[in-house]
Coordinates of C-alpha atoms in Angstrom, one line a residue:
X1 CA -49.6 -24.9 -28.7
X2 CA -51.6 -24.7 -26.1
X3 CA -53.4 -27.6 -24.1
X4 CA -55.6 -28.0 -21.5
X5 CA -56.1 -31.3 -19.3
X6 CA -59.4 -33.2 -20.0
X7 CA -61.7 -32.0 -17.3
X8 CA -60.2 -28.7 -16.5
X9 CA -58.4 -29.2 -13.4
X10 CA -55.8 -26.6 -14.3
X11 CA -57.2 -23.2 -15.3
X12 CA -56.0 -21.7 -18.6
X13 CA -56.6 -18.1 -19.9
X14 CA -56.0 -17.0 -23.0
X15 CA -55.8 -12.7 -23.9
X16 CA -56.6 -12.3 -27.8
X17 CA -57.2 -8.9 -29.2
X18 CA -56.0 -6.6 -31.8
X19 CA -53.2 -9.2 -32.8
X20 CA -51.9 -9.2 -29.7
X21 CA -52.2 -12.7 -27.8
X22 CA -51.4 -13.6 -24.1
X23 CA -51.8 -16.6 -22.0
X24 CA -51.3 -17.3 -18.5
X25 CA -52.9 -20.0 -15.6
X26 CA -54.2 -17.1 -14.0
X27 CA -56.2 -13.9 -14.7
X28 CA -53.6 -12.2 -12.3
X29 CA -50.8 -12.6 -14.7
X30 CA -52.6 -10.8 -17.2
X31 CA -53.5 -7.7 -15.4
X32 CA -49.5 -7.3 -15.2
X33 CA -49.7 -6.0 -18.3
X34 CA -51.1 -2.9 -20.1
X35 CA -53.5 -4.6 -21.9
X36 CA -57.2 -3.4 -22.5
X37 CA -59.7 -4.6 -20.6
X38 CA -63.9 -4.7 -20.4
X39 CA -66.4 -6.6 -18.5
X40 CA -68.0 -9.3 -20.0
X41 CA -71.5 -8.2 -18.9
X42 CA -73.2 -11.5 -20.5
X43 CA -70.3 -13.5 -18.1
X44 CA -71.7 -10.7 -15.3
X45 CA -74.9 -11.9 -15.9
X46 CA -74.2 -15.9 -15.5
X47 CA -72.2 -15.4 -12.6
X48 CA -74.8 -13.5 -11.0
X49 CA -77.2 -16.8 -11.5
X50 CA -74.2 -19.4 -10.5
X51 CA -71.8 -17.9 -8.4
X52 CA -69.7 -18.8 -10.7
X53 CA -68.3 -18.1 -14.4
X54 CA -68.4 -21.0 -16.6
X55 CA -65.7 -21.7 -19.7
X56 CA -65.0 -21.0 -22.2
X57 CA -65.8 -17.3 -21.4
X58 CA -64.5 -15.1 -18.6
X59 CA -65.4 -12.0 -16.8
X60 CA -63.5 -9.8 -19.3
X61 CA -64.0 -9.3 -22.8
X62 CA -61.2 -10.9 -25.1
X63 CA -60.3 -13.1 -22.5
X64 CA -61.1 -16.9 -23.0
X65 CA -60.6 -20.2 -20.6
X66 CA -59.2 -22.8 -22.9
X67 CA -62.3 -25.6 -22.9
X68 CA -61.2 -28.9 -21.4
X69 CA -59.8 -31.1 -23.5
X70 CA -59.2 -28.3 -25.9
X71 CA -56.0 -27.4 -27.8
X72 CA -55.2 -23.7 -29.7
X73 CA -52.9 -23.1 -32.2
X74 CA -51.0 -19.6 -32.6
X75 CA -48.9 -19.1 -35.9
X76 CA -46.0 -16.5 -36.3
X77 CA -48.8 -14.0 -38.1
X78 CA -51.0 -13.9 -34.9
X79 CA -53.9 -16.3 -36.0
X80 CA -55.3 -18.2 -33.2
X81 CA -57.2 -21.6 -33.8
X82 CA -59.0 -23.9 -31.4
X83 CA -59.8 -27.4 -31.6
X84 CA -60.8 -30.3 -29.3
X85 CA -58.4 -33.3 -28.3
X86 CA -60.3 -35.3 -26.5
X87 CA -64.4 -35.5 -25.6
X88 CA -66.3 -37.4 -23.2
X89 CA -67.2 -40.5 -25.0
X90 CA -71.0 -40.4 -24.4
X91 CA -74.2 -39.3 -26.7
X92 CA -76.8 -37.1 -25.0
X93 CA -79.9 -38.5 -25.0
X94 CA -78.5 -41.9 -25.2
X95 CA -80.1 -43.9 -22.4
X96 CA -77.8 -47.1 -22.2
X97 CA -79.5 -50.1 -21.6
X98 CA -78.4 -52.5 -18.7
X99 CA -78.5 -55.0 -21.4
X100 CA -75.5 -53.0 -23.7
X101 CA -73.6 -52.6 -20.5
X102 CA -71.7 -55.4 -18.4
X103 CA -73.7 -57.0 -15.7
X104 CA -73.6 -55.1 -12.5
X105 CA -71.3 -57.7 -10.7
X106 CA -68.3 -57.2 -13.1
X107 CA -68.8 -53.4 -13.4
X108 CA -68.5 -53.3 -10.2
X109 CA -65.1 -55.3 -10.2
X110 CA -64.0 -53.3 -13.3
X111 CA -64.9 -50.0 -11.8
X112 CA -62.5 -51.0 -8.4
X113 CA -59.7 -51.8 -10.5
X114 CA -59.7 -48.6 -12.5
X115 CA -59.7 -46.7 -9.5
X116 CA -57.1 -48.4 -7.7
X117 CA -54.7 -48.0 -10.5
X118 CA -55.9 -44.5 -11.2
X119 CA -54.9 -43.4 -7.5
X120 CA -51.7 -45.5 -7.5
X121 CA -50.6 -43.2 -10.7
X122 CA -51.0 -40.5 -8.7
X123 CA -48.8 -41.6 -5.8
X124 CA -45.2 -40.8 -7.4
X125 CA -44.0 -37.9 -5.9
X126 CA -40.6 -36.8 -4.4
X127 CA -42.5 -34.5 -1.6
X128 CA -44.4 -35.5 0.8
X129 CA -48.1 -36.6 0.3
X130 CA -51.1 -37.2 1.7
X131 CA -54.8 -37.3 1.4
X132 CA -57.9 -35.1 2.3
X133 CA -60.1 -37.4 4.3
X134 CA -63.4 -35.6 5.0
X135 CA -65.3 -39.0 6.2
X136 CA -67.4 -39.1 2.9
X137 CA -67.3 -41.7 0.4
X138 CA -65.4 -40.2 -2.3
X139 CA -62.2 -39.3 -0.2
X140 CA -62.5 -42.3 1.9
X141 CA -62.1 -44.6 -1.2
X142 CA -59.3 -42.6 -2.6
X143 CA -57.5 -42.6 0.9
X144 CA -58.2 -46.4 1.2
X145 CA -56.8 -47.0 -2.3
X146 CA -53.6 -45.1 -1.4
X147 CA -53.1 -46.7 2.0
X148 CA -52.7 -50.1 0.4
X149 CA -50.3 -48.7 -1.3
X150 CA -48.6 -46.2 1.0
X151 CA -47.9 -47.3 5.0
X152 CA -49.1 -44.7 7.5
X153 CA -50.5 -42.6 4.8
X154 CA -51.2 -39.1 6.1
X155 CA -54.6 -37.8 6.1
X156 CA -56.4 -34.5 6.8
X157 CA -59.7 -33.5 7.7
X158 CA -61.3 -30.0 8.7
X159 CA -63.7 -30.1 11.6
X160 CA -66.2 -27.5 12.5
X161 CA -66.1 -26.1 16.0
X162 CA -69.3 -24.4 15.9
X163 CA -71.4 -26.2 13.0
X164 CA -72.0 -29.9 14.6
X165 CA -74.5 -30.4 11.9
X166 CA -71.9 -30.4 9.3
X167 CA -68.8 -31.9 11.5
X168 CA -68.2 -34.8 9.8
X169 CA -65.1 -36.0 11.3
X170 CA -66.1 -38.7 13.4
X171 CA -66.9 -40.7 10.0
X172 CA -63.2 -39.5 9.1
X173 CA -62.3 -40.8 12.3
X174 CA -63.5 -44.3 11.9
X175 CA -62.4 -44.5 8.3
X176 CA -58.7 -43.7 9.7
X177 CA -59.0 -46.5 12.3
X178 CA -59.8 -48.9 9.5
X179 CA -57.1 -47.8 7.3
X180 CA -54.4 -47.4 9.9
X181 CA -53.5 -43.6 8.6
X182 CA -51.9 -41.2 10.3
X183 CA -54.7 -38.8 10.8
X184 CA -54.8 -35.3 11.5
X185 CA -58.2 -33.1 12.3
X186 CA -58.1 -29.4 12.1
X187 CA -60.9 -28.0 14.5
X188 CA -61.7 -24.5 13.0
X189 CA -64.5 -22.2 14.4
X190 CA -66.8 -19.7 12.4
X191 CA -64.2 -17.0 13.3
X192 CA -61.3 -18.6 11.7
X193 CA -63.0 -18.9 8.5
X194 CA -64.2 -15.0 9.3
X195 CA -60.8 -14.0 9.6
X196 CA -59.4 -15.5 6.8
X197 CA -62.0 -14.4 4.3
X198 CA -60.0 -11.7 2.8
X199 CA -57.0 -14.1 2.3
X200 CA -59.7 -15.7 -0.2
X201 CA -60.6 -12.6 -1.7
X202 CA -57.5 -11.1 -2.5
X203 CA -56.5 -14.3 -4.2
X204 CA -59.8 -14.7 -6.3
X205 CA -58.6 -12.8 -9.3
X206 CA -61.8 -13.8 -11.5
X207 CA -65.3 -13.3 -9.1
X208 CA -66.1 -16.8 -7.8
X209 CA -68.5 -16.8 -4.8
X210 CA -68.7 -20.6 -3.8
X211 CA -68.5 -19.7 -0.3
X212 CA -67.7 -23.3 0.8
X213 CA -64.1 -22.1 -0.9
X214 CA -63.5 -20.6 2.6
X215 CA -63.5 -24.0 4.1
X216 CA -61.1 -25.4 1.0
X217 CA -58.5 -22.8 1.7
X218 CA -58.6 -22.8 5.3
X219 CA -58.2 -27.6 5.0
X220 CA -55.4 -26.5 2.0
X221 CA -53.5 -24.4 4.3
X222 CA -53.5 -27.0 7.4
X223 CA -52.5 -29.7 4.8
X224 CA -49.7 -28.1 3.5
X225 CA -48.1 -27.5 7.2
X226 CA -47.6 -31.1 7.0
X227 CA -47.5 -32.4 2.6
X228 CA -46.8 -30.8 -0.2
X229 CA -49.3 -33.0 -2.3
X230 CA -52.7 -34.1 -1.4
X231 CA -55.2 -36.5 -2.7
X232 CA -59.1 -35.2 -3.2
X233 CA -62.0 -37.2 -4.0
X234 CA -63.4 -34.5 -6.3
X235 CA -65.6 -35.9 -9.2
X236 CA -67.1 -38.7 -7.8
X237 CA -70.4 -36.8 -7.1
X238 CA -70.6 -35.4 -10.6
X239 CA -69.6 -38.9 -12.3
X240 CA -71.7 -41.2 -10.1
X241 CA -74.8 -39.4 -9.1
X242 CA -73.7 -38.2 -5.4
X243 CA -75.7 -34.5 -5.3
X244 CA -79.0 -34.0 -3.7
X245 CA -79.8 -32.7 -7.0
X246 CA -79.8 -36.1 -9.0
X247 CA -82.3 -37.5 -6.2
X248 CA -84.4 -34.8 -6.4
X249 CA -83.9 -35.4 -10.5
X250 CA -84.7 -38.9 -10.2
X251 CA -88.0 -38.0 -8.4
X252 CA -89.1 -35.3 -10.7
X253 CA -89.3 -37.8 -14.0
X254 CA -91.3 -39.9 -12.1
X255 CA -95.2 -39.9 -12.9
X256 CA -97.0 -39.9 -9.6
X257 CA -99.7 -38.2 -7.3
X258 CA -96.9 -36.5 -4.9
X259 CA -95.6 -34.9 -8.0
X260 CA -98.8 -33.8 -9.4
X261 CA -99.7 -32.2 -5.7
X262 CA -96.3 -30.8 -5.2
X263 CA -96.4 -29.3 -8.7
X264 CA -99.6 -27.5 -7.9
X265 CA -98.7 -26.3 -4.8
X266 CA -96.3 -23.6 -5.8
X267 CA -98.3 -20.4 -5.5
X268 CA -98.5 -21.9 -1.6
X269 CA -95.0 -22.6 -0.8
X270 CA -93.9 -19.2 -2.6
X271 CA -95.9 -17.7 0.5
X272 CA -93.9 -19.8 3.2
X273 CA -90.8 -18.3 5.2
X274 CA -87.8 -19.6 4.0
X275 CA -84.3 -19.9 4.9
X276 CA -81.2 -22.2 4.8
X277 CA -81.0 -21.6 8.6
X278 CA -84.0 -23.2 10.4
X279 CA -85.1 -26.9 9.5
X280 CA -89.0 -25.9 9.0
X281 CA -87.8 -23.0 6.7
X282 CA -85.4 -24.8 4.8
X283 CA -87.8 -27.3 4.2
X284 CA -90.1 -24.8 2.8
X285 CA -87.5 -23.4 0.6
X286 CA -86.2 -27.2 -0.7
X287 CA -90.2 -27.6 -1.6
X288 CA -90.4 -24.0 -3.5
X289 CA -87.7 -25.2 -5.5
X290 CA -88.5 -29.0 -6.3
X291 CA -92.0 -27.4 -6.9
X292 CA -90.9 -24.6 -9.5
X293 CA -88.6 -27.5 -11.1
X294 CA -91.7 -30.0 -11.7
X295 CA -92.9 -26.8 -13.8
X296 CA -90.1 -27.3 -16.4
X297 CA -88.1 -29.4 -18.9
X298 CA -85.2 -31.4 -17.6
X299 CA -83.1 -28.8 -19.4
X300 CA -84.8 -25.9 -17.8
X301 CA -84.9 -27.6 -14.5
X302 CA -81.2 -28.1 -14.7
X303 CA -80.4 -24.7 -15.1
X304 CA -82.7 -23.8 -12.3
X305 CA -81.5 -26.2 -9.6
X306 CA -78.0 -25.0 -10.3
X307 CA -78.8 -21.1 -10.1
X308 CA -79.5 -18.8 -6.8
X309 CA -81.6 -16.7 -9.1
X310 CA -83.5 -16.8 -12.2
X311 CA -82.4 -14.9 -15.3
X312 CA -85.4 -11.7 -15.3
X313 CA -84.0 -11.4 -11.8
X314 CA -80.4 -11.0 -12.7
X315 CA -81.0 -8.3 -15.5
X316 CA -83.4 -6.5 -13.0
X317 CA -80.1 -5.5 -11.0
X318 CA -78.6 -3.7 -14.0
X319 CA -78.8 0.1 -14.4
X320 CA -79.5 -0.1 -17.9
X321 CA -81.5 -3.3 -19.2
X322 CA -79.8 -3.5 -22.2
X323 CA -76.5 -4.1 -20.6
X324 CA -76.4 -7.6 -21.4
X325 CA -77.3 -9.1 -24.7
X326 CA -80.2 -11.5 -23.4
X327 CA -79.9 -13.4 -26.6
X328 CA -76.1 -14.2 -25.9
X329 CA -77.0 -15.1 -22.2
X330 CA -79.5 -17.3 -23.6
X331 CA -77.1 -18.9 -26.2
X332 CA -74.3 -19.7 -23.2
X333 CA -77.0 -21.3 -21.0
X334 CA -78.5 -23.4 -24.1
X335 CA -74.6 -24.6 -24.8
X336 CA -74.7 -26.3 -21.2
X337 CA -78.3 -27.4 -21.0
X338 CA -78.8 -28.9 -24.7
X339 CA -77.1 -32.0 -23.6
X340 CA -80.0 -32.5 -21.3
X341 CA -82.7 -34.4 -23.5
X342 CA -85.9 -35.4 -22.6
X343 CA -85.9 -39.0 -23.6
X344 CA -82.6 -39.5 -21.9
X345 CA -81.9 -40.5 -18.3
X346 CA -79.6 -39.6 -15.5
X347 CA -76.5 -39.7 -17.2
X348 CA -77.2 -36.6 -19.4
X349 CA -77.2 -34.7 -16.5
X350 CA -74.2 -35.8 -14.9
X351 CA -72.6 -35.0 -18.3
X352 CA -73.9 -31.7 -18.2
X353 CA -72.8 -31.6 -14.9
X354 CA -68.9 -32.7 -16.1
X355 CA -69.2 -30.0 -18.5
X356 CA -70.7 -26.6 -16.3
X357 CA -70.7 -27.4 -12.6
X358 CA -67.2 -29.0 -12.4
X359 CA -65.1 -27.1 -14.4
X360 CA -66.8 -24.0 -13.5
X361 CA -67.7 -24.6 -9.8
X362 CA -65.6 -27.8 -8.5
X363 CA -62.7 -28.0 -9.6
X364 CA -62.0 -23.9 -10.0
X365 CA -62.7 -23.8 -6.0
X366 CA -60.0 -26.6 -5.3
X367 CA -57.4 -25.2 -7.5
X368 CA -57.8 -22.1 -6.2
X369 CA -57.8 -22.8 -2.5
X370 CA -54.9 -25.3 -2.6
X371 CA -52.6 -23.0 -5.0
X372 CA -53.2 -20.2 -3.0
X373 CA -51.5 -22.3 -0.2
X374 CA -48.8 -24.0 -2.4
X375 CA -50.3 -27.3 -2.3
X376 CA -50.9 -29.7 -5.3
X377 CA -54.0 -31.6 -5.5
X378 CA -54.1 -34.4 -7.6
X379 CA -57.6 -35.8 -8.3
X380 CA -57.7 -40.0 -9.5
X381 CA -61.6 -39.9 -10.0
X382 CA -61.3 -38.0 -12.8
X383 CA -58.6 -40.3 -14.4
X384 CA -59.9 -40.6 -17.9
X385 CA -60.3 -44.2 -17.7
X386 CA -62.2 -43.7 -14.8
X387 CA -64.2 -41.2 -16.4
X388 CA -64.7 -43.0 -20.0
X389 CA -65.9 -46.2 -18.0
X390 CA -68.4 -44.0 -15.9
X391 CA -70.3 -43.3 -18.8
X392 CA -70.3 -46.3 -20.7
X393 CA -72.5 -47.9 -17.5
X394 CA -76.4 -47.1 -17.5
X395 CA -77.9 -44.5 -15.2
X396 CA -79.5 -47.5 -13.1
X397 CA -75.9 -48.4 -11.7
X398 CA -75.0 -45.2 -10.3
X399 CA -78.7 -44.1 -8.5
X400 CA -81.6 -46.2 -7.5
X401 CA -84.3 -44.2 -5.3
X402 CA -82.2 -42.2 -2.6
X403 CA -79.2 -44.6 -3.4
X404 CA -76.9 -42.2 -5.3
X405 CA -73.1 -43.1 -6.2
X406 CA -74.7 -47.0 -5.9
X407 CA -72.0 -48.8 -7.8
X408 CA -69.0 -46.7 -6.6
X409 CA -70.4 -47.6 -2.7
X410 CA -70.8 -51.1 -3.8
X411 CA -67.3 -52.0 -5.4
X412 CA -65.9 -50.6 -2.1
X413 CA -68.3 -51.5 0.5
X414 CA -66.5 -54.5 1.9
X415 CA -63.5 -52.4 2.9
X416 CA -64.7 -49.5 5.1
X417 CA -66.7 -49.0 7.5
X418 CA -70.5 -49.3 7.3
X419 CA -71.1 -46.0 8.8
X420 CA -70.1 -43.7 5.5
X421 CA -72.4 -45.7 3.7
X422 CA -76.2 -44.8 2.8
X423 CA -76.0 -41.4 5.5
X424 CA -77.5 -38.1 4.3
X425 CA -74.9 -35.9 2.5
X426 CA -74.8 -32.6 4.3
X427 CA -71.9 -30.5 2.5
X428 CA -71.1 -27.6 4.3
X429 CA -72.3 -24.2 4.3
X430 CA -70.4 -21.4 6.1
X431 CA -73.1 -19.1 8.4
X432 CA -72.8 -16.6 5.3
X433 CA -76.3 -15.0 6.1
X434 CA -74.9 -14.0 9.7
X435 CA -71.8 -12.7 8.4
X436 CA -73.6 -10.5 6.2
X437 CA -75.9 -9.3 8.8
X438 CA -72.9 -8.9 10.9
X439 CA -69.2 -8.6 10.2
X440 CA -69.6 -7.8 6.9
X441 CA -72.4 -5.2 7.0
X442 CA -70.1 -2.2 7.4
X443 CA -68.2 -3.4 4.1
X444 CA -72.1 -3.7 2.5
X445 CA -73.4 -0.3 4.2
X446 CA -70.5 1.7 3.4
X447 CA -68.2 0.5 0.9
X448 CA -68.9 -2.2 -1.9
X449 CA -72.9 -1.6 -2.1
X450 CA -72.4 1.8 -1.0
X451 CA -75.1 4.0 -2.7
X452 CA -72.6 6.9 -3.7
X453 CA -69.9 4.0 -5.1
X454 CA -73.0 2.0 -7.2
X455 CA -74.1 4.9 -8.8
X456 CA -70.5 6.0 -9.5
X457 CA -69.5 2.7 -10.8
X458 CA -72.6 2.6 -13.2
X459 CA -73.4 -1.0 -13.9
X460 CA -76.3 -1.6 -11.1
X461 CA -79.6 0.2 -10.1
X462 CA -79.0 1.2 -6.5
X463 CA -83.1 0.6 -6.3
X464 CA -82.7 -3.3 -7.1
X465 CA -79.6 -3.4 -4.6
X466 CA -81.8 -1.8 -1.3
X467 CA -84.2 -4.2 -2.0
X468 CA -81.9 -6.9 -1.8
X469 CA -80.6 -5.1 1.4
X470 CA -83.7 -5.3 2.9
X471 CA -84.7 -9.0 2.2
X472 CA -81.3 -9.5 4.0
X473 CA -82.3 -8.8 7.0
X474 CA -85.9 -10.0 7.0
X475 CA -87.6 -12.7 8.6
X476 CA -88.0 -14.4 5.1
X477 CA -84.1 -14.3 3.5
X478 CA -84.4 -17.4 1.1
X479 CA -81.4 -18.0 -0.9
X480 CA -80.2 -14.1 0.1
X481 CA -77.0 -14.8 1.7
X482 CA -75.8 -16.5 -1.4
X483 CA -76.9 -13.7 -3.9
X484 CA -75.4 -11.0 -1.8
X485 CA -72.5 -13.0 -1.3
X486 CA -72.0 -13.0 -5.2
X487 CA -72.6 -9.4 -5.1
X488 CA -69.6 -8.7 -2.6
X489 CA -67.2 -10.5 -4.1
X490 CA -67.7 -9.2 -7.6
X491 CA -67.7 -5.6 -6.2
X492 CA -64.2 -6.3 -4.4
X493 CA -63.1 -7.7 -7.2
X494 CA -64.2 -5.3 -9.4
X495 CA -62.0 -2.6 -7.0
X496 CA -58.9 -4.7 -6.3
X497 CA -58.1 -6.1 -9.9
X498 CA -60.7 -4.6 -12.8
X499 CA -60.9 -0.6 -11.5
X500 CA -57.2 -0.6 -10.3
X501 CA -55.7 -2.0 -13.3
X502 CA -57.9 0.3 -15.3
X503 CA -56.4 3.3 -13.5
X504 CA -53.0 2.3 -13.9
X505 CA -53.1 1.9 -17.6

C-alpha cells in the first residue's frame, strides 16, 4: 500500500512495466536497477513549455508520480490499482458568494487561528529548528507564529549582493527585529550561485528548470549549517492569490476600454524589443503576454501565462514532428486547465495552481534543493485545515484590485511591520541570460547543444536549435533565457542519467 501526502509536498515515483513494480521517492533510486527506460516525449513536450514536468507523468515511460492525495494498492500477483484518499473540497465554477460564507471579519479571525495552530503542529522536533524569513508576507507570518511559541527562534534569509532590486533582506530584518528572532542573513553573489549550478544539475534526476532553484539551494545549504528543520511559507501565493498573474487575471476578466485597446495592440507589441533585463523591454514583454492572453479563454490564458513558449514552437523543435503525440499533449494540458470555468472566479485559477504549479514546480523545487542539503522543510500553510478553509472563501476575500492575499495579510496586519504589506512582489531571477551568453557558452556551443551531439541524439532539429542560439545573442531575447535553460537542463540530464543508464544496461 502506497500513499502520498495531500498536496505533493513529498515525491513518490512508481515504475510499473512487464509485471515488475518498483517505487522510490527519487528517480535516481530507480536508475540503480537494470530497468528498461524510454523517454516520454509528451512529458518532454510539456516540460519544454513549462520548464517542469507535471504529474502524474514523469520524463520516463512506465514511471508515474503518484498523485497528491492519491494511493496505490499492489497485490501479490502484481495487480496495480490507484485511487484518491483526499480531494480539496472545491467545485470548479462554483463562484462562492459572500452571503454563503462567514463575514470577512469572522473569516479573518478563523484563518488566523488555523494558521497559528498549523505552525504550532510543525514545531515538534528533537533536532534544531528554524524558519525561512524572506521578508515576504508568507514567511513573515509563519515566522511570527513560530516565534510566539519559541523564544529566540532562528530565522534565515538570503541576500543578493549583485542584485539589489531583488534583495529583500531589509524587510526580513524589519520582521526579525519586530519578532525578536535570532536572524541570520546569508549574502551570496551571482558567482556563488553560478559556482553551485553544477551541484544542482548533478542532483536533479528529472529535468527541472526553474532557475530560482539555485537561490533555494544556496539558502538550504547555508541554513543546514545551523538547523536541521526549517519552516517555509510555501503555498500562500497559490491559496490566496499572491502572484502577479492573479492580478493580471482579475484585470483580464474586466470589460473596459483599456482591455479593448490592449487586445488590439498585440501586433504592435510583438514588434517591440522584449527582455526581462531592462525596464522598458520588460514592460513590452509583459504587454505582449497580457495582450496575447486577452485573445484566449480563461483556461487558455492560464496555460499561456504558465508557459514560456507555445505548443507549436515546442513541436517545431523536434526532428521528427510525429515524435510527440499532439492529441495526448492536449489531453494532459486540458486535465489541468479544464477546471477553470468561464463562469467561475479566481478560485478556479487557484485550484488549478494547487494541481499544477504547486506540486509540479514550487514544492518540487523546495524538496529537491532542501533534500540536496539534508534539510527538512515543513510547510504550515499547506496544513489541510488551512487549505480546506481557504477554498471555502469567496475570491473577493483573497484579491481585490491589486491587493492579492487580502485576507491573509489582514489577519496578521497588526502583528507585523507595515512595510511588508502592499509592496510590489519581486520574486527572484538569477542572471541566466548573462550566464548563458558567457559562463555557459562553452557548455552550450561545444557540448550540450553542439550540432554533432544533437544529430547523434536524434531528438531535436538542429536548425531550430540554431535559431534559438541566434536569438540568445540578439538584442531582443524575450524569454529565450528560460527556453535555453530548459534545453540545457534536459541535455545535462540526458547525458548524466538517461544515456549513462542505457549504456550500463
